[in-house]
mmCIF file of C-alpha atoms in Angstrom:
data_model
loop_
_atom_site.group_PDB
_atom_site.id
_atom_site.type_symbol
_atom_site.label_atom_id
_atom_site.label_comp_id
_atom_site.label_asym_id
_atom_site.label_seq_id
_atom_site.Cartn_x
_atom_site.Cartn_y
_atom_site.Cartn_z
ATOM 1 C CA UNK A 6 79.640 31.454 71.250
ATOM 2 C CA UNK A 7 76.973 32.997 73.897
ATOM 3 C CA UNK A 8 78.131 31.960 77.756
ATOM 4 C CA UNK A 9 77.025 32.337 81.130
ATOM 5 C CA UNK A 10 78.679 31.606 84.999
ATOM 6 C CA UNK A 11 77.548 31.011 88.015
ATOM 7 C CA UNK A 12 79.524 31.883 90.719
ATOM 8 C CA UNK A 13 78.572 30.046 94.230
ATOM 9 C CA UNK A 14 81.621 30.820 96.551
ATOM 10 C CA UNK A 15 82.457 33.616 98.371
ATOM 11 C CA UNK A 16 85.689 35.542 97.540
ATOM 12 C CA UNK A 17 88.812 34.961 99.168
ATOM 13 C CA UNK A 18 87.999 31.774 101.172
ATOM 14 C CA UNK A 19 87.864 29.490 97.909
ATOM 15 C CA UNK A 20 89.632 29.524 94.620
ATOM 16 C CA UNK A 21 86.619 30.158 92.645
ATOM 17 C CA UNK A 22 85.327 33.886 92.491
ATOM 18 C CA UNK A 23 89.378 34.152 90.689
ATOM 19 C CA UNK A 24 88.970 31.833 88.806
ATOM 20 C CA UNK A 25 85.394 32.269 87.412
ATOM 21 C CA UNK A 26 87.501 36.029 87.321
ATOM 22 C CA UNK A 27 89.817 34.456 84.815
ATOM 23 C CA UNK A 28 87.801 32.379 82.814
ATOM 24 C CA UNK A 29 85.280 35.604 82.318
ATOM 25 C CA UNK A 30 87.992 37.187 80.985
ATOM 26 C CA UNK A 31 89.887 34.665 79.105
ATOM 27 C CA UNK A 32 86.172 33.922 77.607
ATOM 28 C CA UNK A 33 85.939 37.687 76.286
ATOM 29 C CA UNK A 34 89.404 38.170 75.314
ATOM 30 C CA UNK A 35 88.046 34.879 72.605
ATOM 31 C CA UNK A 36 85.272 37.417 71.602
ATOM 32 C CA UNK A 37 82.862 34.997 73.161
ATOM 33 C CA UNK A 38 79.858 36.723 74.185
ATOM 34 C CA UNK A 39 78.889 36.913 78.476
ATOM 35 C CA UNK A 40 75.540 36.592 78.858
ATOM 36 C CA UNK A 41 75.098 37.014 82.046
ATOM 37 C CA UNK A 42 77.243 36.071 85.583
ATOM 38 C CA UNK A 43 74.827 35.127 88.203
ATOM 39 C CA UNK A 44 75.957 34.359 92.001
ATOM 40 C CA UNK A 45 74.408 32.148 94.196
ATOM 41 C CA UNK A 46 75.387 30.112 97.638
ATOM 42 C CA UNK A 47 78.164 32.851 99.333
ATOM 43 C CA UNK A 48 79.236 34.074 95.931
ATOM 44 C CA UNK A 49 77.080 36.698 96.730
ATOM 45 C CA UNK A 50 79.749 37.678 98.816
ATOM 46 C CA UNK A 51 81.240 38.854 95.849
ATOM 47 C CA UNK A 52 79.106 41.730 95.384
ATOM 48 C CA UNK A 53 79.924 43.616 98.900
ATOM 49 C CA UNK A 54 81.454 47.233 98.782
ATOM 50 C CA UNK A 55 82.691 47.197 101.909
ATOM 51 C CA UNK A 56 85.313 44.452 101.174
ATOM 52 C CA UNK A 57 88.558 46.143 102.201
ATOM 53 C CA UNK A 58 91.387 43.710 101.397
ATOM 54 C CA UNK A 59 94.966 44.054 102.155
ATOM 55 C CA UNK A 60 96.528 47.011 99.956
ATOM 56 C CA UNK A 61 98.842 44.396 98.216
ATOM 57 C CA UNK A 62 95.990 41.854 97.992
ATOM 58 C CA UNK A 63 93.592 41.868 95.154
ATOM 59 C CA UNK A 64 90.707 43.608 95.330
ATOM 60 C CA UNK A 65 87.729 40.663 93.575
ATOM 61 C CA UNK A 66 84.849 42.847 93.761
ATOM 62 C CA UNK A 67 87.053 45.699 92.157
ATOM 63 C CA UNK A 68 87.806 43.382 89.202
ATOM 64 C CA UNK A 69 84.451 42.570 88.871
ATOM 65 C CA UNK A 70 83.095 45.992 88.753
ATOM 66 C CA UNK A 71 86.108 46.929 86.286
ATOM 67 C CA UNK A 72 85.010 44.169 84.270
ATOM 68 C CA UNK A 73 81.363 44.751 83.942
ATOM 69 C CA UNK A 74 81.921 48.728 83.138
ATOM 70 C CA UNK A 75 84.497 47.373 80.436
ATOM 71 C CA UNK A 76 82.509 44.621 79.076
ATOM 72 C CA UNK A 77 78.859 45.865 80.096
ATOM 73 C CA UNK A 78 78.402 42.894 81.874
ATOM 74 C CA UNK A 79 75.212 42.133 83.526
ATOM 75 C CA UNK A 80 76.215 40.524 86.997
ATOM 76 C CA UNK A 81 73.519 39.668 88.997
ATOM 77 C CA UNK A 82 72.846 38.550 92.759
ATOM 78 C CA UNK A 83 70.447 36.013 94.434
ATOM 79 C CA UNK A 84 68.345 38.138 96.382
ATOM 80 C CA UNK A 85 66.858 35.078 98.554
ATOM 81 C CA UNK A 86 70.757 34.362 99.103
ATOM 82 C CA UNK A 87 71.645 37.704 99.214
ATOM 83 C CA UNK A 88 69.209 38.963 101.562
ATOM 84 C CA UNK A 89 70.271 36.113 104.107
ATOM 85 C CA UNK A 90 74.000 37.100 103.733
ATOM 86 C CA UNK A 91 73.164 40.718 104.294
ATOM 87 C CA UNK A 92 74.033 42.183 100.666
ATOM 88 C CA UNK A 93 71.393 44.540 99.498
ATOM 89 C CA UNK A 94 71.343 47.037 96.894
ATOM 90 C CA UNK A 95 70.116 50.497 97.530
ATOM 91 C CA UNK A 96 66.131 49.978 96.988
ATOM 92 C CA UNK A 97 66.166 46.676 99.082
ATOM 93 C CA UNK A 98 67.621 48.309 101.945
ATOM 94 C CA UNK A 99 64.874 51.313 101.855
ATOM 95 C CA UNK A 100 62.931 47.978 102.083
ATOM 96 C CA UNK A 101 63.744 46.256 104.838
ATOM 97 C CA UNK A 102 64.067 49.154 107.006
ATOM 98 C CA UNK A 103 68.364 49.113 106.702
ATOM 99 C CA UNK A 104 70.138 52.584 107.163
ATOM 100 C CA UNK A 105 72.912 51.657 104.235
ATOM 101 C CA UNK A 106 73.185 49.784 101.538
ATOM 102 C CA UNK A 107 76.611 47.774 100.255
ATOM 103 C CA UNK A 108 76.108 46.380 96.695
ATOM 104 C CA UNK A 109 78.984 47.320 94.485
ATOM 105 C CA UNK A 110 78.861 49.170 91.135
ATOM 106 C CA UNK A 111 78.181 47.203 88.434
ATOM 107 C CA UNK A 112 76.379 44.294 90.275
ATOM 108 C CA UNK A 113 72.087 44.125 90.527
ATOM 109 C CA UNK A 114 69.855 42.101 92.318
ATOM 110 C CA UNK A 115 67.470 39.762 91.366
ATOM 111 C CA UNK A 116 65.678 36.335 91.439
ATOM 112 C CA UNK A 117 67.072 33.420 90.216
ATOM 113 C CA UNK A 118 64.714 33.175 87.124
ATOM 114 C CA UNK A 119 67.396 35.062 85.922
ATOM 115 C CA UNK A 120 69.976 31.644 85.905
ATOM 116 C CA UNK A 121 67.233 29.792 84.798
ATOM 117 C CA UNK A 122 67.064 32.070 81.534
ATOM 118 C CA UNK A 123 70.602 31.935 81.197
ATOM 119 C CA UNK A 124 70.417 28.546 81.390
ATOM 120 C CA UNK A 125 67.654 28.781 78.622
ATOM 121 C CA UNK A 126 69.299 31.297 76.334
ATOM 122 C CA UNK A 127 73.085 30.478 76.433
ATOM 123 C CA UNK A 128 75.612 27.935 74.889
ATOM 124 C CA UNK A 129 77.430 26.726 77.486
ATOM 125 C CA UNK A 130 76.649 27.108 81.516
ATOM 126 C CA UNK A 131 79.956 26.833 83.868
ATOM 127 C CA UNK A 132 79.989 26.982 87.218
ATOM 128 C CA UNK A 133 82.605 27.630 89.593
ATOM 129 C CA UNK A 134 81.896 26.381 93.415
ATOM 130 C CA UNK A 135 83.897 23.739 95.310
ATOM 131 C CA UNK B 27 50.911 38.254 94.403
ATOM 132 C CA UNK B 28 54.481 37.874 92.767
ATOM 133 C CA UNK B 29 57.297 39.947 93.503
ATOM 134 C CA UNK B 30 58.111 42.087 90.872
ATOM 135 C CA UNK B 31 61.668 40.119 90.370
ATOM 136 C CA UNK B 32 59.662 37.021 90.231
ATOM 137 C CA UNK B 33 57.957 38.236 86.534
ATOM 138 C CA UNK B 34 61.059 37.282 84.449
ATOM 139 C CA UNK B 35 59.453 37.024 81.196
ATOM 140 C CA UNK B 36 61.208 33.893 79.465
ATOM 141 C CA UNK B 37 61.505 33.356 75.475
ATOM 142 C CA UNK B 38 63.054 30.077 74.495
ATOM 143 C CA UNK B 39 62.759 26.652 73.347
ATOM 144 C CA UNK B 40 62.295 23.925 76.401
ATOM 145 C CA UNK B 41 65.992 22.897 78.069
ATOM 146 C CA UNK B 42 66.781 19.704 80.228
ATOM 147 C CA UNK B 43 67.963 21.126 82.953
ATOM 148 C CA UNK B 44 69.241 18.611 85.545
ATOM 149 C CA UNK B 45 69.799 19.728 89.613
ATOM 150 C CA UNK B 46 72.059 17.312 90.843
ATOM 151 C CA UNK B 47 72.443 17.236 94.649
ATOM 152 C CA UNK B 48 75.545 16.101 96.196
ATOM 153 C CA UNK B 49 75.786 17.069 99.487
ATOM 154 C CA UNK B 50 73.985 15.599 102.736
ATOM 155 C CA UNK B 51 71.195 18.780 103.957
ATOM 156 C CA UNK B 52 72.367 20.380 106.733
ATOM 157 C CA UNK B 53 75.552 21.969 107.426
ATOM 158 C CA UNK B 54 76.014 23.257 104.501
ATOM 159 C CA UNK B 55 73.209 25.331 103.172
ATOM 160 C CA UNK B 56 73.198 24.023 99.647
ATOM 161 C CA UNK B 57 70.724 21.772 99.839
ATOM 162 C CA UNK B 58 68.141 23.982 101.157
ATOM 163 C CA UNK B 59 69.135 26.511 98.484
ATOM 164 C CA UNK B 60 69.685 23.683 95.721
ATOM 165 C CA UNK B 61 65.626 22.656 96.504
ATOM 166 C CA UNK B 62 64.274 26.830 96.296
ATOM 167 C CA UNK B 63 66.704 26.929 92.491
ATOM 168 C CA UNK B 64 64.147 23.443 91.625
ATOM 169 C CA UNK B 65 61.238 24.847 93.082
ATOM 170 C CA UNK B 66 61.656 28.581 91.314
ATOM 171 C CA UNK B 67 63.125 26.759 87.840
ATOM 172 C CA UNK B 68 59.782 24.751 88.400
ATOM 173 C CA UNK B 69 57.695 27.950 87.002
ATOM 174 C CA UNK B 70 59.856 28.451 83.969
ATOM 175 C CA UNK B 71 58.214 25.290 81.868
ATOM 176 C CA UNK B 72 61.953 23.694 81.618
ATOM 177 C CA UNK B 73 62.575 19.779 81.289
ATOM 178 C CA UNK B 74 63.879 19.536 85.295
ATOM 179 C CA UNK B 75 65.516 16.139 86.365
ATOM 180 C CA UNK B 76 66.658 15.637 89.618
ATOM 181 C CA UNK B 77 69.801 13.805 90.963
ATOM 182 C CA UNK B 78 70.380 12.978 94.468
ATOM 183 C CA UNK B 79 74.089 11.036 94.831
ATOM 184 C CA UNK B 80 76.914 10.780 97.777
ATOM 185 C CA UNK B 81 75.732 12.312 100.721
ATOM 186 C CA UNK B 82 72.969 14.406 98.445
ATOM 187 C CA UNK B 83 70.664 10.574 99.236
ATOM 188 C CA UNK B 84 70.051 12.136 102.714
ATOM 189 C CA UNK B 85 68.407 15.292 101.647
ATOM 190 C CA UNK B 86 65.058 13.159 101.270
ATOM 191 C CA UNK B 87 65.238 10.538 103.545
ATOM 192 C CA UNK B 88 62.457 10.090 105.899
ATOM 193 C CA UNK B 89 62.567 10.822 109.955
ATOM 194 C CA UNK B 90 64.281 13.822 109.523
ATOM 195 C CA UNK B 91 64.455 15.637 113.014
ATOM 196 C CA UNK B 92 66.424 19.040 113.238
ATOM 197 C CA UNK B 93 64.985 20.069 116.238
ATOM 198 C CA UNK B 94 68.697 19.262 118.539
ATOM 199 C CA UNK B 95 70.327 21.559 115.916
ATOM 200 C CA UNK B 96 67.721 24.408 115.452
ATOM 201 C CA UNK B 97 67.157 24.754 111.670
ATOM 202 C CA UNK B 98 64.649 24.145 109.808
ATOM 203 C CA UNK B 99 63.131 20.672 108.733
ATOM 204 C CA UNK B 100 62.765 20.990 105.117
ATOM 205 C CA UNK B 101 62.331 17.846 103.535
ATOM 206 C CA UNK B 102 58.731 17.482 103.328
ATOM 207 C CA UNK B 103 59.486 20.068 100.722
ATOM 208 C CA UNK B 104 60.653 17.509 98.872
ATOM 209 C CA UNK B 105 57.095 15.848 98.163
ATOM 210 C CA UNK B 106 55.941 18.944 97.563
ATOM 211 C CA UNK B 107 57.366 18.622 93.992
ATOM 212 C CA UNK B 108 54.990 16.434 92.463
ATOM 213 C CA UNK B 109 52.464 19.467 92.771
ATOM 214 C CA UNK B 110 55.475 21.637 90.816
ATOM 215 C CA UNK B 111 55.579 18.738 87.835
ATOM 216 C CA UNK B 112 58.650 18.060 88.902
ATOM 217 C CA UNK B 113 58.557 13.774 88.475
ATOM 218 C CA UNK B 114 61.797 12.592 87.071
ATOM 219 C CA UNK B 115 63.927 12.018 90.649
ATOM 220 C CA UNK B 116 66.567 9.752 90.256
ATOM 221 C CA UNK B 117 68.712 8.094 92.698
ATOM 222 C CA UNK B 118 72.926 6.742 92.344
ATOM 223 C CA UNK B 119 72.335 3.036 93.443
ATOM 224 C CA UNK B 120 76.196 3.246 94.634
ATOM 225 C CA UNK B 121 75.495 6.234 96.760
ATOM 226 C CA UNK B 122 72.324 4.682 98.585
ATOM 227 C CA UNK B 123 73.940 0.834 99.174
ATOM 228 C CA UNK B 124 76.554 2.305 100.522
ATOM 229 C CA UNK B 125 74.813 4.345 103.105
ATOM 230 C CA UNK B 126 72.836 1.271 103.774
ATOM 231 C CA UNK B 127 69.652 3.003 102.490
ATOM 232 C CA UNK B 128 66.965 1.810 100.247
ATOM 233 C CA UNK B 129 64.024 3.444 98.664
ATOM 234 C CA UNK B 130 61.678 2.470 101.469
ATOM 235 C CA UNK B 131 64.241 5.053 103.879
ATOM 236 C CA UNK B 132 62.662 7.752 101.371
ATOM 237 C CA UNK B 133 60.503 10.595 101.428
ATOM 238 C CA UNK B 134 59.478 10.834 97.557
ATOM 239 C CA UNK B 135 59.602 7.619 95.212
ATOM 240 C CA UNK B 136 62.244 7.778 92.746
ATOM 241 C CA UNK B 137 64.305 6.271 90.108
ATOM 242 C CA UNK B 138 67.073 4.370 90.993
ATOM 243 C CA UNK B 139 69.675 4.805 88.283
ATOM 244 C CA UNK B 140 73.815 3.043 88.610
ATOM 245 C CA UNK B 141 76.648 4.924 87.933
ATOM 246 C CA UNK B 142 76.562 4.082 84.619
ATOM 247 C CA UNK B 143 72.747 4.615 83.771
ATOM 248 C CA UNK B 144 73.279 8.097 85.285
ATOM 249 C CA UNK B 145 76.113 9.171 82.996
ATOM 250 C CA UNK B 146 74.228 8.572 79.959
ATOM 251 C CA UNK B 147 71.448 10.331 81.898
ATOM 252 C CA UNK B 148 73.531 13.252 82.205
ATOM 253 C CA UNK B 149 74.749 13.282 78.659
ATOM 254 C CA UNK B 150 71.140 14.077 77.699
ATOM 255 C CA UNK B 151 71.272 16.967 79.314
ATOM 256 C CA UNK B 152 71.800 20.894 77.947
ATOM 257 C CA UNK B 153 72.247 22.384 81.610
ATOM 258 C CA UNK B 154 73.543 20.779 84.563
ATOM 259 C CA UNK B 155 73.319 22.430 87.634
ATOM 260 C CA UNK B 156 75.075 20.596 90.756
ATOM 261 C CA UNK B 157 75.036 21.478 94.213
#
């Protein structure tokens, strides 16, 4: 089955991001396909490379990055939601005249059309949010 | 001129998308960002249904004045939905009545459905996004 995941909450504040990671792992382990993971609302904060959680805690962003690398996942961050919250990739940082970018490896920034496309192309869309 | 990220070419069937709005318009950003999804989605020519339930019914209440909280009043945008061919708007009867509202209090024409009818409507959908 082809599944897409929508993550609507940021990391650490809510369980949703952790659950989304565990769900995505389980989907892949069962041999299903992840068409796309889309990050919206505070979910865009899953993609900041500057999060530095204490060493004895999990690093949610790194978990996404590693999973993306291993399984060639398409991790898409909504551009409008990201810009509001200060999440910028290299191109956007340049375009907006900002000095640095903070998008973690494995993520890409794009529009809400990617969310709609995920809804059209997938057999199921599973949403994580409180 | 559209931005490059809005040029997503889509192939595939038309699907039944339902957007369920459950939260008050202000206090969190969910209502505004849900409206953004609906407006973008309208361009993809899908079969779109909007539902307002729980505190989400306040999103389309007339007479919103957000001056005192310094937040943009985006309620006029709901009236533009018709121009995007988003015409299937439903309000859950129980949510409306328990808040002392009638359809006269709303900025857009809607169909009022009870909880059971809404469940049936949800049953028919292919993608349900809840905000």
